[in-house]
């Protein structure tokens, strides 16, 4: 169910003649796409830094660019029985769009498989099948969904995103994989995982349901952020001048990801590493909080 809640809008800035800003049309199409998908039973919502920016600032994180991390509930796509496409078949599908290519309302939804070759701590296996004593790890049929929306009038691309699946977990909760690439962001993200878990986050070795610590972490074990929610409720919150649906339990989800201090800014650091977030001073934190989200293009 969706509940409208638009009171208490946060201020945002408009930045004319600059490239480091968000085009108005991006905001409109993102809002429309997520609202329409949720209205038709496909629960799609912001995750990770996108969710953090929407809740904390009312838009994209001011310390990053346009980073639209999205999640979709696994069962909502699974019930559609859509074919899973590899990159080659997907490119062929997208060569020239026609209205009859839409396979869900006025959207194209193309599930894609897990990339087991490059990801360090995610192999695409269902931890519930392992814990149920099946004797083998059952792979999920897909990892995410490429979503597209075109103009029915002239065929122009209106919206497209690669949306990652969130999977059922114990106790009626959900989790999404913590995927990293060795030699790119794995080492930095591991430091974040351990630090945030010390601060109340809930990143686990999903096959054994253990919280990740310095003692039990091993490369190759599947890691996921366990969200203490059934995702059966969505609420519309501010997204610049409009609204966007997010899970009603967004605070619990943000704590599971970032710990109890999720409301304290941690901008991406360019020194000494690109991918590890660093805690900033109180003065810097206050400045980030006061200046709103990534500005809107004027």
mmCIF file of C-alpha atoms in Angstrom:
data_model
loop_
_atom_site.group_PDB
_atom_site.id
_atom_site.type_symbol
_atom_site.label_atom_id
_atom_site.label_comp_id
_atom_site.label_asym_id
_atom_site.label_seq_id
_atom_site.Cartn_x
_atom_site.Cartn_y
_atom_site.Cartn_z
ATOM 1 C CA UNK A 1 0.000 0.000 0.000
ATOM 2 C CA UNK A 2 1.147 3.533 -0.613
ATOM 3 C CA UNK A 3 0.605 6.372 1.841
ATOM 4 C CA UNK A 4 1.026 9.975 0.764
ATOM 5 C CA UNK A 5 3.150 12.109 3.077
ATOM 6 C CA UNK A 6 4.360 15.393 1.585
ATOM 7 C CA UNK A 7 4.533 17.703 4.591
ATOM 8 C CA UNK A 8 7.748 19.198 5.900
ATOM 9 C CA UNK A 9 9.642 19.597 2.621
ATOM 10 C CA UNK A 10 13.351 20.334 2.953
ATOM 11 C CA UNK A 11 14.875 23.213 0.935
ATOM 12 C CA UNK A 12 16.954 22.550 -2.160
ATOM 13 C CA UNK A 13 19.127 24.755 -4.345
ATOM 14 C CA UNK A 14 18.911 25.528 -8.066
ATOM 15 C CA UNK A 15 22.222 25.865 -9.904
ATOM 16 C CA UNK A 16 21.984 27.605 -13.315
ATOM 17 C CA UNK A 17 24.514 27.004 -16.058
ATOM 18 C CA UNK A 18 26.415 24.194 -14.274
ATOM 19 C CA UNK A 19 26.996 20.525 -15.032
ATOM 20 C CA UNK A 20 27.136 19.302 -11.399
ATOM 21 C CA UNK A 21 23.362 19.404 -10.941
ATOM 22 C CA UNK A 22 20.243 17.288 -11.516
ATOM 23 C CA UNK A 23 18.081 17.968 -14.604
ATOM 24 C CA UNK A 24 14.430 18.575 -13.729
ATOM 25 C CA UNK A 25 13.269 15.961 -16.240
ATOM 26 C CA UNK A 26 15.305 13.265 -14.453
ATOM 27 C CA UNK A 27 13.391 13.971 -11.251
ATOM 28 C CA UNK A 28 10.018 13.884 -13.003
ATOM 29 C CA UNK A 29 10.644 10.594 -14.825
ATOM 30 C CA UNK A 30 12.150 8.855 -11.781
ATOM 31 C CA UNK A 31 9.186 9.852 -9.634
ATOM 32 C CA UNK A 32 6.639 8.782 -12.253
ATOM 33 C CA UNK A 33 8.315 5.455 -12.995
ATOM 34 C CA UNK A 34 8.572 4.368 -9.353
ATOM 35 C CA UNK A 35 5.033 5.464 -8.529
ATOM 36 C CA UNK A 36 3.595 3.679 -11.569
ATOM 37 C CA UNK A 37 5.538 0.459 -10.951
ATOM 38 C CA UNK A 38 4.526 0.351 -7.279
ATOM 39 C CA UNK A 39 0.895 1.040 -8.202
ATOM 40 C CA UNK A 40 1.016 -2.046 -10.446
ATOM 41 C CA UNK A 41 2.517 -4.348 -7.830
ATOM 42 C CA UNK A 42 6.237 -4.047 -8.606
ATOM 43 C CA UNK A 43 7.901 -2.759 -5.446
ATOM 44 C CA UNK A 44 10.810 -0.616 -6.642
ATOM 45 C CA UNK A 45 12.453 1.839 -4.258
ATOM 46 C CA UNK A 46 15.693 3.747 -3.568
ATOM 47 C CA UNK A 47 18.456 1.844 -1.767
ATOM 48 C CA UNK A 48 21.923 2.553 -0.372
ATOM 49 C CA UNK A 49 23.133 6.119 -0.954
ATOM 50 C CA UNK A 50 20.055 7.042 -2.982
ATOM 51 C CA UNK A 51 17.756 6.172 -0.064
ATOM 52 C CA UNK A 52 20.095 7.965 2.332
ATOM 53 C CA UNK A 53 20.039 11.113 0.198
ATOM 54 C CA UNK A 54 16.252 11.097 -0.209
ATOM 55 C CA UNK A 55 15.590 10.658 3.516
ATOM 56 C CA UNK A 56 18.362 12.883 4.865
ATOM 57 C CA UNK A 57 18.382 15.644 2.249
ATOM 58 C CA UNK A 58 15.233 15.317 0.130
ATOM 59 C CA UNK A 59 17.176 14.388 -3.024
ATOM 60 C CA UNK A 60 20.504 12.989 -4.215
ATOM 61 C CA UNK A 61 23.421 13.065 -1.790
ATOM 62 C CA UNK A 62 25.157 16.468 -2.046
ATOM 63 C CA UNK A 63 28.575 14.813 -1.733
ATOM 64 C CA UNK A 64 28.085 12.583 -4.793
ATOM 65 C CA UNK A 65 26.714 12.869 -8.312
ATOM 66 C CA UNK A 66 23.472 11.427 -9.669
ATOM 67 C CA UNK A 67 23.601 7.894 -8.280
ATOM 68 C CA UNK A 68 20.195 6.238 -8.557
ATOM 69 C CA UNK A 69 20.671 2.978 -6.644
ATOM 70 C CA UNK A 70 17.337 1.142 -6.841
ATOM 71 C CA UNK A 71 15.990 -2.136 -5.469
ATOM 72 C CA UNK A 72 13.128 -4.379 -6.576
ATOM 73 C CA UNK A 73 11.485 -7.140 -4.533
ATOM 74 C CA UNK A 74 12.544 -10.505 -5.971
ATOM 75 C CA UNK A 75 9.115 -12.177 -5.838
ATOM 76 C CA UNK A 76 7.441 -9.295 -7.699
ATOM 77 C CA UNK A 77 9.608 -9.989 -10.750
ATOM 78 C CA UNK A 78 9.747 -13.770 -10.333
ATOM 79 C CA UNK A 79 5.956 -14.115 -10.639
ATOM 80 C CA UNK A 80 6.056 -12.452 -14.078
ATOM 81 C CA UNK A 81 8.058 -15.404 -15.522
ATOM 82 C CA UNK A 82 10.139 -13.145 -17.731
ATOM 83 C CA UNK A 83 13.111 -14.616 -19.636
ATOM 84 C CA UNK A 84 16.535 -13.889 -18.153
ATOM 85 C CA UNK A 85 18.733 -12.185 -20.742
ATOM 86 C CA UNK A 86 22.501 -11.987 -20.940
ATOM 87 C CA UNK A 87 24.171 -8.781 -22.165
ATOM 88 C CA UNK A 88 24.328 -9.889 -25.801
ATOM 89 C CA UNK A 89 20.623 -10.765 -25.999
ATOM 90 C CA UNK A 90 19.710 -7.594 -24.122
ATOM 91 C CA UNK A 91 21.531 -5.371 -26.618
ATOM 92 C CA UNK A 92 19.712 -7.115 -29.454
ATOM 93 C CA UNK A 93 16.386 -6.459 -27.742
ATOM 94 C CA UNK A 94 17.215 -2.766 -27.310
ATOM 95 C CA UNK A 95 18.448 -2.194 -30.865
ATOM 96 C CA UNK A 96 15.204 -0.543 -31.965
ATOM 97 C CA UNK A 97 12.257 -0.108 -29.628
ATOM 98 C CA UNK A 98 8.683 -0.810 -30.715
ATOM 99 C CA UNK A 99 5.527 -0.448 -28.543
ATOM 100 C CA UNK A 100 4.966 -4.218 -28.645
ATOM 101 C CA UNK A 101 8.346 -4.670 -26.935
ATOM 102 C CA UNK A 102 6.805 -3.503 -23.652
ATOM 103 C CA UNK A 103 6.345 -6.627 -21.524
ATOM 104 C CA UNK A 104 4.854 -5.019 -18.423
ATOM 105 C CA UNK A 105 2.366 -2.181 -18.856
ATOM 106 C CA UNK A 106 4.334 0.565 -20.665
ATOM 107 C CA UNK A 107 7.699 -0.709 -19.388
ATOM 108 C CA UNK A 108 10.319 -3.145 -20.613
ATOM 109 C CA UNK A 109 11.603 -5.350 -17.801
ATOM 110 C CA UNK A 110 14.596 -7.612 -18.531
ATOM 111 C CA UNK A 111 15.998 -9.722 -15.657
ATOM 112 C CA UNK A 112 19.737 -10.400 -15.864
ATOM 113 C CA UNK A 113 21.909 -13.035 -14.120
ATOM 114 C CA UNK A 114 24.537 -12.746 -11.413
ATOM 115 C CA UNK A 115 28.064 -11.925 -12.582
ATOM 116 C CA UNK A 116 29.898 -14.630 -10.611
ATOM 117 C CA UNK A 117 33.206 -13.990 -12.370
ATOM 118 C CA UNK A 118 33.933 -10.529 -10.932
ATOM 119 C CA UNK A 119 32.074 -10.233 -7.630
ATOM 120 C CA UNK A 120 33.931 -11.258 -4.510
ATOM 121 C CA UNK A 121 31.241 -11.887 -1.903
ATOM 122 C CA UNK A 122 28.179 -12.740 -3.943
ATOM 123 C CA UNK A 123 27.673 -15.874 -6.031
ATOM 124 C CA UNK A 124 23.929 -15.602 -6.571
ATOM 125 C CA UNK A 125 22.985 -18.534 -4.307
ATOM 126 C CA UNK A 126 19.847 -18.657 -2.165
ATOM 127 C CA UNK A 127 20.884 -18.867 1.533
ATOM 128 C CA UNK A 128 17.440 -20.140 2.524
ATOM 129 C CA UNK A 129 17.854 -23.198 0.315
ATOM 130 C CA UNK A 130 21.176 -23.948 2.064
ATOM 131 C CA UNK A 131 19.798 -23.468 5.577
ATOM 132 C CA UNK A 132 16.822 -25.669 4.724
ATOM 133 C CA UNK A 133 19.223 -28.591 4.367
ATOM 134 C CA UNK A 134 18.780 -29.119 0.630
ATOM 135 C CA UNK A 135 22.349 -30.363 0.347
ATOM 136 C CA UNK A 136 23.178 -27.931 -2.442
ATOM 137 C CA UNK A 137 23.121 -24.221 -3.048
ATOM 138 C CA UNK A 138 20.219 -23.191 -5.235
ATOM 139 C CA UNK A 139 21.094 -20.240 -7.504
ATOM 140 C CA UNK A 140 18.671 -17.374 -7.938
ATOM 141 C CA UNK A 141 17.400 -17.093 -11.538
ATOM 142 C CA UNK A 142 18.349 -13.416 -11.709
ATOM 143 C CA UNK A 143 20.270 -10.738 -9.830
ATOM 144 C CA UNK A 144 18.598 -7.597 -11.117
ATOM 145 C CA UNK A 145 16.340 -6.137 -13.775
ATOM 146 C CA UNK A 146 17.080 -3.678 -16.578
ATOM 147 C CA UNK A 147 14.045 -1.388 -16.697
ATOM 148 C CA UNK A 148 13.144 0.900 -19.581
ATOM 149 C CA UNK A 149 10.335 3.287 -20.425
ATOM 150 C CA UNK A 150 9.855 4.938 -23.825
ATOM 151 C CA UNK A 151 7.576 7.669 -25.057
ATOM 152 C CA UNK A 152 4.567 6.136 -26.783
ATOM 153 C CA UNK A 153 4.400 9.264 -28.948
ATOM 154 C CA UNK A 154 7.875 9.364 -30.502
ATOM 155 C CA UNK A 155 9.767 6.384 -29.057
ATOM 156 C CA UNK A 156 12.245 8.506 -27.098
ATOM 157 C CA UNK A 157 13.808 6.933 -24.015
ATOM 158 C CA UNK A 158 12.176 8.449 -20.931
ATOM 159 C CA UNK A 159 13.720 6.377 -18.140
ATOM 160 C CA UNK A 160 16.115 3.487 -17.736
ATOM 161 C CA UNK A 161 17.801 1.932 -14.727
ATOM 162 C CA UNK A 162 19.526 -1.275 -13.673
ATOM 163 C CA UNK A 163 17.570 -2.280 -10.560
ATOM 164 C CA UNK A 164 19.036 -4.806 -8.100
ATOM 165 C CA UNK A 165 16.905 -7.504 -6.476
ATOM 166 C CA UNK A 166 16.312 -7.774 -2.728
ATOM 167 C CA UNK A 167 15.723 -11.347 -1.601
ATOM 168 C CA UNK A 168 13.635 -13.038 1.129
ATOM 169 C CA UNK A 169 15.493 -13.831 4.343
ATOM 170 C CA UNK A 170 14.805 -15.348 7.748
ATOM 171 C CA UNK A 171 11.959 -14.043 9.946
ATOM 172 C CA UNK A 172 10.151 -12.509 6.971
ATOM 173 C CA UNK A 173 12.958 -9.992 6.407
ATOM 174 C CA UNK A 174 14.789 -9.153 3.172
ATOM 175 C CA UNK A 175 18.422 -8.723 2.223
ATOM 176 C CA UNK A 176 20.375 -7.335 -0.684
ATOM 177 C CA UNK A 177 23.859 -8.521 -1.637
ATOM 178 C CA UNK A 178 26.948 -6.541 -0.728
ATOM 179 C CA UNK A 179 28.720 -6.913 -4.073
ATOM 180 C CA UNK A 180 32.315 -5.829 -4.548
ATOM 181 C CA UNK A 181 35.014 -6.222 -7.187
ATOM 182 C CA UNK A 182 38.462 -7.421 -6.115
ATOM 183 C CA UNK A 183 41.129 -4.764 -6.640
ATOM 184 C CA UNK A 184 38.508 -2.065 -7.227
ATOM 185 C CA UNK A 185 36.288 -1.454 -4.189
ATOM 186 C CA UNK A 186 36.410 -4.677 -2.167
ATOM 187 C CA UNK A 187 39.063 -3.680 0.375
ATOM 188 C CA UNK A 188 37.512 -0.271 1.081
ATOM 189 C CA UNK A 189 33.990 -1.663 1.394
ATOM 190 C CA UNK A 190 35.183 -4.347 3.792
ATOM 191 C CA UNK A 191 36.532 -1.632 6.111
ATOM 192 C CA UNK A 192 33.151 0.108 5.938
ATOM 193 C CA UNK A 193 31.299 -3.137 6.621
ATOM 194 C CA UNK A 194 33.285 -3.839 9.782
ATOM 195 C CA UNK A 195 33.072 -0.248 11.022
ATOM 196 C CA UNK A 196 29.339 0.086 10.391
ATOM 197 C CA UNK A 197 28.628 -3.305 11.986
ATOM 198 C CA UNK A 198 30.416 -2.064 15.106
ATOM 199 C CA UNK A 199 27.966 0.864 15.024
ATOM 200 C CA UNK A 200 24.816 -1.245 14.798
ATOM 201 C CA UNK A 201 24.575 -2.142 11.101
ATOM 202 C CA UNK A 202 23.345 -5.594 10.061
ATOM 203 C CA UNK A 203 25.652 -6.916 7.338
ATOM 204 C CA UNK A 204 25.748 -10.692 7.565
ATOM 205 C CA UNK A 205 27.259 -13.834 6.130
ATOM 206 C CA UNK A 206 23.880 -14.802 4.737
ATOM 207 C CA UNK A 207 24.567 -18.529 4.318
ATOM 208 C CA UNK A 208 25.173 -18.940 8.065
ATOM 209 C CA UNK A 209 23.264 -15.880 9.348
ATOM 210 C CA UNK A 210 26.317 -14.524 11.193
ATOM 211 C CA UNK A 211 27.090 -10.843 11.597
ATOM 212 C CA UNK A 212 30.301 -10.018 9.681
ATOM 213 C CA UNK A 213 33.276 -9.492 12.004
ATOM 214 C CA UNK A 214 37.067 -9.368 11.723
ATOM 215 C CA UNK A 215 37.159 -12.998 12.907
ATOM 216 C CA UNK A 216 34.712 -14.710 10.553
ATOM 217 C CA UNK A 217 35.145 -12.767 7.347
ATOM 218 C CA UNK A 218 36.576 -14.704 4.426
ATOM 219 C CA UNK A 219 36.800 -13.724 0.799
ATOM 220 C CA UNK A 220 34.158 -15.540 -1.214
ATOM 221 C CA UNK A 221 31.540 -15.873 1.518
ATOM 222 C CA UNK A 222 28.218 -14.318 0.562
ATOM 223 C CA UNK A 223 27.531 -11.029 2.359
ATOM 224 C CA UNK A 224 24.200 -9.230 2.476
ATOM 225 C CA UNK A 225 22.620 -6.261 4.235
ATOM 226 C CA UNK A 226 19.703 -7.702 6.195
ATOM 227 C CA UNK A 227 16.783 -5.279 6.301
ATOM 228 C CA UNK A 228 14.419 -5.837 9.258
ATOM 229 C CA UNK A 229 11.271 -5.276 7.227
ATOM 230 C CA UNK A 230 8.679 -7.192 5.235
ATOM 231 C CA UNK A 231 8.520 -4.399 2.635
ATOM 232 C CA UNK A 232 4.719 -4.548 2.693
ATOM 233 C CA UNK A 233 4.300 -0.799 3.160
ATOM 234 C CA UNK A 234 5.514 2.140 1.079
ATOM 235 C CA UNK A 235 5.331 5.833 1.874
ATOM 236 C CA UNK A 236 5.864 8.803 -0.441
ATOM 237 C CA UNK A 237 8.550 11.218 0.729
ATOM 238 C CA UNK A 238 10.106 14.350 -0.706
ATOM 239 C CA UNK A 239 12.193 14.063 -3.851
ATOM 240 C CA UNK A 240 13.083 17.672 -4.675
ATOM 241 C CA UNK A 241 9.818 19.322 -5.848
ATOM 242 C CA UNK A 242 7.856 16.035 -6.007
ATOM 243 C CA UNK A 243 7.690 12.736 -4.094
ATOM 244 C CA UNK A 244 9.041 9.219 -4.440
ATOM 245 C CA UNK A 245 7.975 5.930 -2.786
ATOM 246 C CA UNK A 246 10.265 4.411 -0.138
ATOM 247 C CA UNK A 247 9.682 1.594 2.389
ATOM 248 C CA UNK A 248 7.848 2.708 5.524
ATOM 249 C CA UNK A 249 10.668 1.137 7.563
ATOM 250 C CA UNK A 250 13.313 3.334 5.912
ATOM 251 C CA UNK A 251 15.014 4.237 9.207
ATOM 252 C CA UNK A 252 15.516 0.563 10.089
ATOM 253 C CA UNK A 253 16.869 -0.080 6.584
ATOM 254 C CA UNK A 254 19.328 2.805 6.815
ATOM 255 C CA UNK A 255 20.554 1.614 10.212
ATOM 256 C CA UNK A 256 21.035 -1.905 8.813
ATOM 257 C CA UNK A 257 23.251 -0.393 6.123
ATOM 258 C CA UNK A 258 25.077 2.432 7.907
ATOM 259 C CA UNK A 259 24.657 1.852 11.643
ATOM 260 C CA UNK A 260 23.047 4.092 14.232
ATOM 261 C CA UNK A 261 24.881 7.177 12.949
ATOM 262 C CA UNK A 262 23.354 7.000 9.456
ATOM 263 C CA UNK A 263 22.183 10.593 9.786
ATOM 264 C CA UNK A 264 25.784 11.834 10.054
ATOM 265 C CA UNK A 265 27.299 12.714 6.654
ATOM 266 C CA UNK A 266 30.163 10.580 5.373
ATOM 267 C CA UNK A 267 31.099 11.930 1.935
ATOM 268 C CA UNK A 268 33.029 9.754 -0.475
ATOM 269 C CA UNK A 269 36.695 10.409 0.083
ATOM 270 C CA UNK A 270 39.126 10.906 -2.795
ATOM 271 C CA UNK A 271 42.080 10.558 -0.414
ATOM 272 C CA UNK A 272 43.549 8.134 0.330
ATOM 273 C CA UNK A 273 40.989 5.889 -1.442
ATOM 274 C CA UNK A 274 38.060 6.485 -3.775
ATOM 275 C CA UNK A 275 35.511 4.051 -2.400
ATOM 276 C CA UNK A 276 35.768 4.240 1.389
ATOM 277 C CA UNK A 277 33.560 6.738 3.207
ATOM 278 C CA UNK A 278 35.210 8.916 5.846
ATOM 279 C CA UNK A 279 33.647 10.507 8.909
ATOM 280 C CA UNK A 280 33.765 14.292 8.658
ATOM 281 C CA UNK A 281 34.074 16.979 11.324
ATOM 282 C CA UNK A 282 31.047 18.474 13.085
ATOM 283 C CA UNK A 283 31.534 21.719 11.141
ATOM 284 C CA UNK A 284 31.639 19.921 7.792
ATOM 285 C CA UNK A 285 28.652 17.807 8.812
ATOM 286 C CA UNK A 286 26.587 20.878 9.687
ATOM 287 C CA UNK A 287 27.484 22.508 6.373
ATOM 288 C CA UNK A 288 26.444 19.423 4.387
ATOM 289 C CA UNK A 289 23.151 19.153 6.248
ATOM 290 C CA UNK A 290 22.326 22.841 5.824
ATOM 291 C CA UNK A 291 23.019 23.059 2.079
ATOM 292 C CA UNK A 292 20.462 20.511 0.928
ATOM 293 C CA UNK A 293 20.762 17.778 -1.727
ATOM 294 C CA UNK A 294 22.694 17.876 -5.003
ATOM 295 C CA UNK A 295 21.350 21.065 -6.626
ATOM 296 C CA UNK A 296 18.698 21.108 -9.306
ATOM 297 C CA UNK A 297 19.744 22.448 -12.712
ATOM 298 C CA UNK A 298 18.268 25.895 -13.348
#
